[in-house]
mmCIF file of the C-alpha atoms, coordinates in Angstrom:
data_MODEL
# 
_entry.id   MODEL 
# 
loop_
_atom_site.group_PDB 
_atom_site.id 
_atom_site.type_symbol 
_atom_site.label_atom_id 
_atom_site.label_alt_id 
_atom_site.label_comp_id 
_atom_site.label_asym_id 
_atom_site.label_entity_id 
_atom_site.label_seq_id 
_atom_site.pdbx_PDB_ins_code 
_atom_site.Cartn_x 
_atom_site.Cartn_y 
_atom_site.Cartn_z 
_atom_site.occupancy 
_atom_site.B_iso_or_equiv 
_atom_site.pdbx_formal_charge 
_atom_site.auth_seq_id 
_atom_site.auth_comp_id 
_atom_site.auth_asym_id 
_atom_site.auth_atom_id 
_atom_site.pdbx_PDB_model_num 
ATOM 1  C CA . LYS A 1 1  ? 103.337 100.534 103.739 1.00 0.00 ? 1  LYS A CA 1 
ATOM 2  C CA . MET A 1 2  ? 103.323 103.480 101.409 1.00 0.00 ? 2  MET A CA 1 
ATOM 3  C CA . VAL A 1 3  ? 106.013 105.273 99.474  1.00 0.00 ? 3  VAL A CA 1 
ATOM 4  C CA . CYS A 1 4  ? 105.966 109.054 99.756  1.00 0.00 ? 4  CYS A CA 1 
ATOM 5  C CA . ASN A 1 5  ? 105.923 111.219 96.632  1.00 0.00 ? 5  ASN A CA 1 
ATOM 6  C CA . GLY A 1 6  ? 109.493 112.355 97.293  1.00 0.00 ? 6  GLY A CA 1 
ATOM 7  C CA . CYS A 1 7  ? 110.700 108.767 97.243  1.00 0.00 ? 7  CYS A CA 1 
ATOM 8  C CA . VAL A 1 8  ? 108.762 108.078 94.039  1.00 0.00 ? 8  VAL A CA 1 
ATOM 9  C CA . LEU A 1 9  ? 110.393 111.116 92.423  1.00 0.00 ? 9  LEU A CA 1 
ATOM 10 C CA . ALA A 1 10 ? 113.832 109.972 93.599  1.00 0.00 ? 10 ALA A CA 1 
ATOM 11 C CA . GLY A 1 11 ? 113.155 106.533 92.107  1.00 0.00 ? 11 GLY A CA 1 
ATOM 12 C CA . VAL A 1 12 ? 112.245 108.085 88.772  1.00 0.00 ? 12 VAL A CA 1 
ATOM 13 C CA . LYS A 1 13 ? 115.398 110.211 88.786  1.00 0.00 ? 13 LYS A CA 1 
ATOM 14 C CA . LEU A 1 14 ? 117.555 107.188 89.652  1.00 0.00 ? 14 LEU A CA 1 
ATOM 15 C CA . GLY A 1 15 ? 115.868 105.027 87.018  1.00 0.00 ? 15 GLY A CA 1 
ATOM 16 C CA . ILE A 1 16 ? 114.803 102.345 89.488  1.00 0.00 ? 16 ILE A CA 1 
ATOM 17 C CA . MET A 1 17 ? 111.041 102.422 89.015  1.00 0.00 ? 17 MET A CA 1 
ATOM 18 C CA . ASN A 1 18 ? 111.008 98.859  87.666  1.00 0.00 ? 18 ASN A CA 1 
ATOM 19 C CA . THR A 1 19 ? 111.853 97.524  91.133  1.00 0.00 ? 19 THR A CA 1 
ATOM 20 C CA . CYS A 1 20 ? 109.974 97.252  94.412  1.00 0.00 ? 20 CYS A CA 1 
ATOM 21 C CA . PRO A 1 21 ? 110.438 100.512 96.335  1.00 0.00 ? 21 PRO A CA 1 
ATOM 22 C CA . PHE A 1 22 ? 110.901 98.571  99.582  1.00 0.00 ? 22 PHE A CA 1 
ATOM 23 C CA . CYS A 1 23 ? 113.168 95.647  98.684  1.00 0.00 ? 23 CYS A CA 1 
ATOM 24 C CA . ARG A 1 24 ? 114.403 96.502  95.152  1.00 0.00 ? 24 ARG A CA 1 
ATOM 25 C CA . THR A 1 25 ? 113.165 93.173  93.780  1.00 0.00 ? 25 THR A CA 1 
ATOM 26 C CA . PRO A 1 26 ? 112.475 93.502  90.038  1.00 0.00 ? 26 PRO A CA 1 
ATOM 27 C CA . THR A 1 27 ? 108.797 93.924  89.260  1.00 0.00 ? 27 THR A CA 1 
ATOM 28 C CA . HIS A 1 28 ? 106.806 91.097  87.699  1.00 0.00 ? 28 HIS A CA 1 
ATOM 29 C CA . LYS A 1 29 ? 106.695 90.425  83.970  1.00 0.00 ? 29 LYS A CA 1 
ATOM 30 C CA . ASP A 1 30 ? 103.233 88.825  83.813  1.00 0.00 ? 30 ASP A CA 1 
ATOM 31 C CA . GLU A 1 31 ? 100.179 88.031  85.940  1.00 0.00 ? 31 GLU A CA 1 
ATOM 32 C CA . ALA A 1 32 ? 101.421 84.567  86.946  1.00 0.00 ? 32 ALA A CA 1 
ATOM 33 C CA . GLU A 1 33 ? 104.683 86.000  88.255  1.00 0.00 ? 33 GLU A CA 1 
ATOM 34 C CA . ALA A 1 34 ? 102.808 88.791  90.062  1.00 0.00 ? 34 ALA A CA 1 
ATOM 35 C CA . LEU A 1 35 ? 100.484 86.273  91.709  1.00 0.00 ? 35 LEU A CA 1 
ATOM 36 C CA . ALA A 1 36 ? 103.447 84.164  92.827  1.00 0.00 ? 36 ALA A CA 1 
ATOM 37 C CA . MET A 1 37 ? 105.115 87.223  94.373  1.00 0.00 ? 37 MET A CA 1 
ATOM 38 C CA . VAL A 1 38 ? 101.914 88.156  96.233  1.00 0.00 ? 38 VAL A CA 1 
ATOM 39 C CA . GLN A 1 39 ? 101.375 84.594  97.454  1.00 0.00 ? 39 GLN A CA 1 
ATOM 40 C CA . THR A 1 40 ? 104.928 84.525  98.820  1.00 0.00 ? 40 THR A CA 1 
ATOM 41 C CA . ARG A 1 41 ? 104.105 87.558  100.959 1.00 0.00 ? 41 ARG A CA 1 
ATOM 42 C CA . VAL A 1 42 ? 100.713 86.108  101.953 1.00 0.00 ? 42 VAL A CA 1 
ATOM 43 C CA . LYS A 1 43 ? 102.416 82.957  103.264 1.00 0.00 ? 43 LYS A CA 1 
ATOM 44 C CA . LYS A 1 44 ? 104.541 85.221  105.478 1.00 0.00 ? 44 LYS A CA 1 
ATOM 45 C CA . LYS A 1 45 ? 101.348 86.783  106.898 1.00 0.00 ? 45 LYS A CA 1 
ATOM 46 C CA . ASP A 1 46 ? 101.888 90.232  105.339 1.00 0.00 ? 46 ASP A CA 1 
ATOM 47 C CA . PRO A 1 47 ? 98.545  91.995  105.959 1.00 0.00 ? 47 PRO A CA 1 
ATOM 48 C CA . GLU A 1 48 ? 98.940  94.340  102.977 1.00 0.00 ? 48 GLU A CA 1 
ATOM 49 C CA . ALA A 1 49 ? 99.603  91.398  100.642 1.00 0.00 ? 49 ALA A CA 1 
ATOM 50 C CA . ILE A 1 50 ? 96.595  89.558  102.063 1.00 0.00 ? 50 ILE A CA 1 
ATOM 51 C CA . ARG A 1 51 ? 94.420  92.642  101.536 1.00 0.00 ? 51 ARG A CA 1 
ATOM 52 C CA . TYR A 1 52 ? 95.715  93.015  97.981  1.00 0.00 ? 52 TYR A CA 1 
ATOM 53 C CA . LEU A 1 53 ? 95.048  89.349  97.191  1.00 0.00 ? 53 LEU A CA 1 
ATOM 54 C CA . GLY A 1 54 ? 91.505  89.810  98.502  1.00 0.00 ? 54 GLY A CA 1 
ATOM 55 C CA . TYR A 1 55 ? 91.036  92.711  96.100  1.00 0.00 ? 55 TYR A CA 1 
ATOM 56 C CA . GLN A 1 56 ? 92.309  90.564  93.233  1.00 0.00 ? 56 GLN A CA 1 
ATOM 57 C CA . TYR A 1 57 ? 89.758  87.874  94.104  1.00 0.00 ? 57 TYR A CA 1 
ATOM 58 C CA . MET A 1 58 ? 86.981  90.478  94.260  1.00 0.00 ? 58 MET A CA 1 
ATOM 59 C CA . GLU A 1 59 ? 87.888  91.933  90.858  1.00 0.00 ? 59 GLU A CA 1 
ATOM 60 C CA . GLY A 1 60 ? 89.094  88.744  89.160  1.00 0.00 ? 60 GLY A CA 1 
ATOM 61 C CA . GLY A 1 61 ? 92.602  90.124  88.711  1.00 0.00 ? 61 GLY A CA 1 
ATOM 62 C CA . LEU A 1 62 ? 95.925  88.314  88.273  1.00 0.00 ? 62 LEU A CA 1 
ATOM 63 C CA . GLY A 1 63 ? 94.183  85.499  86.423  1.00 0.00 ? 63 GLY A CA 1 
ATOM 64 C CA . LEU A 1 64 ? 92.000  84.594  89.423  1.00 0.00 ? 64 LEU A CA 1 
ATOM 65 C CA . GLU A 1 65 ? 88.286  83.831  89.119  1.00 0.00 ? 65 GLU A CA 1 
ATOM 66 C CA . LYS A 1 66 ? 86.056  86.344  90.869  1.00 0.00 ? 66 LYS A CA 1 
ATOM 67 C CA . ASP A 1 67 ? 85.255  85.028  94.331  1.00 0.00 ? 67 ASP A CA 1 
ATOM 68 C CA . SER A 1 68 ? 83.725  87.538  96.729  1.00 0.00 ? 68 SER A CA 1 
ATOM 69 C CA . THR A 1 69 ? 83.530  84.992  99.552  1.00 0.00 ? 69 THR A CA 1 
ATOM 70 C CA . ARG A 1 70 ? 87.286  84.350  99.360  1.00 0.00 ? 70 ARG A CA 1 
ATOM 71 C CA . ALA A 1 71 ? 87.928  88.096  99.122  1.00 0.00 ? 71 ALA A CA 1 
ATOM 72 C CA . ILE A 1 72 ? 86.018  88.745  102.345 1.00 0.00 ? 72 ILE A CA 1 
ATOM 73 C CA . GLU A 1 73 ? 87.861  85.890  104.092 1.00 0.00 ? 73 GLU A CA 1 
ATOM 74 C CA . LEU A 1 74 ? 91.203  87.419  103.093 1.00 0.00 ? 74 LEU A CA 1 
ATOM 75 C CA . TRP A 1 75 ? 90.182  90.935  104.133 1.00 0.00 ? 75 TRP A CA 1 
ATOM 76 C CA . THR A 1 76 ? 89.059  89.614  107.506 1.00 0.00 ? 76 THR A CA 1 
ATOM 77 C CA . GLU A 1 77 ? 92.370  87.799  107.953 1.00 0.00 ? 77 GLU A CA 1 
ATOM 78 C CA . ALA A 1 78 ? 94.308  90.934  107.038 1.00 0.00 ? 78 ALA A CA 1 
ATOM 79 C CA . ALA A 1 79 ? 92.279  93.049  109.471 1.00 0.00 ? 79 ALA A CA 1 
ATOM 80 C CA . GLU A 1 80 ? 92.960  90.609  112.303 1.00 0.00 ? 80 GLU A CA 1 
ATOM 81 C CA . LEU A 1 81 ? 96.764  90.764  111.872 1.00 0.00 ? 81 LEU A CA 1 
# 
């Protein structure tokens, strides 16, 4: 899923850029909250969330330890969905 530039501009004008552009859920306040939000989507088999979590494992983001093996597993899972 991607948000077009027109929708981003509309969000800025409406002052709603601190919410998810798809569901209007408020954005996370810290890494732990962000990780919890991503994991919720991963449990629902959202391929984009799974891909994103794989990237976080590869880079060591969101408080996760770098784990390239886990990243590749997640990317493979996302590709298969």
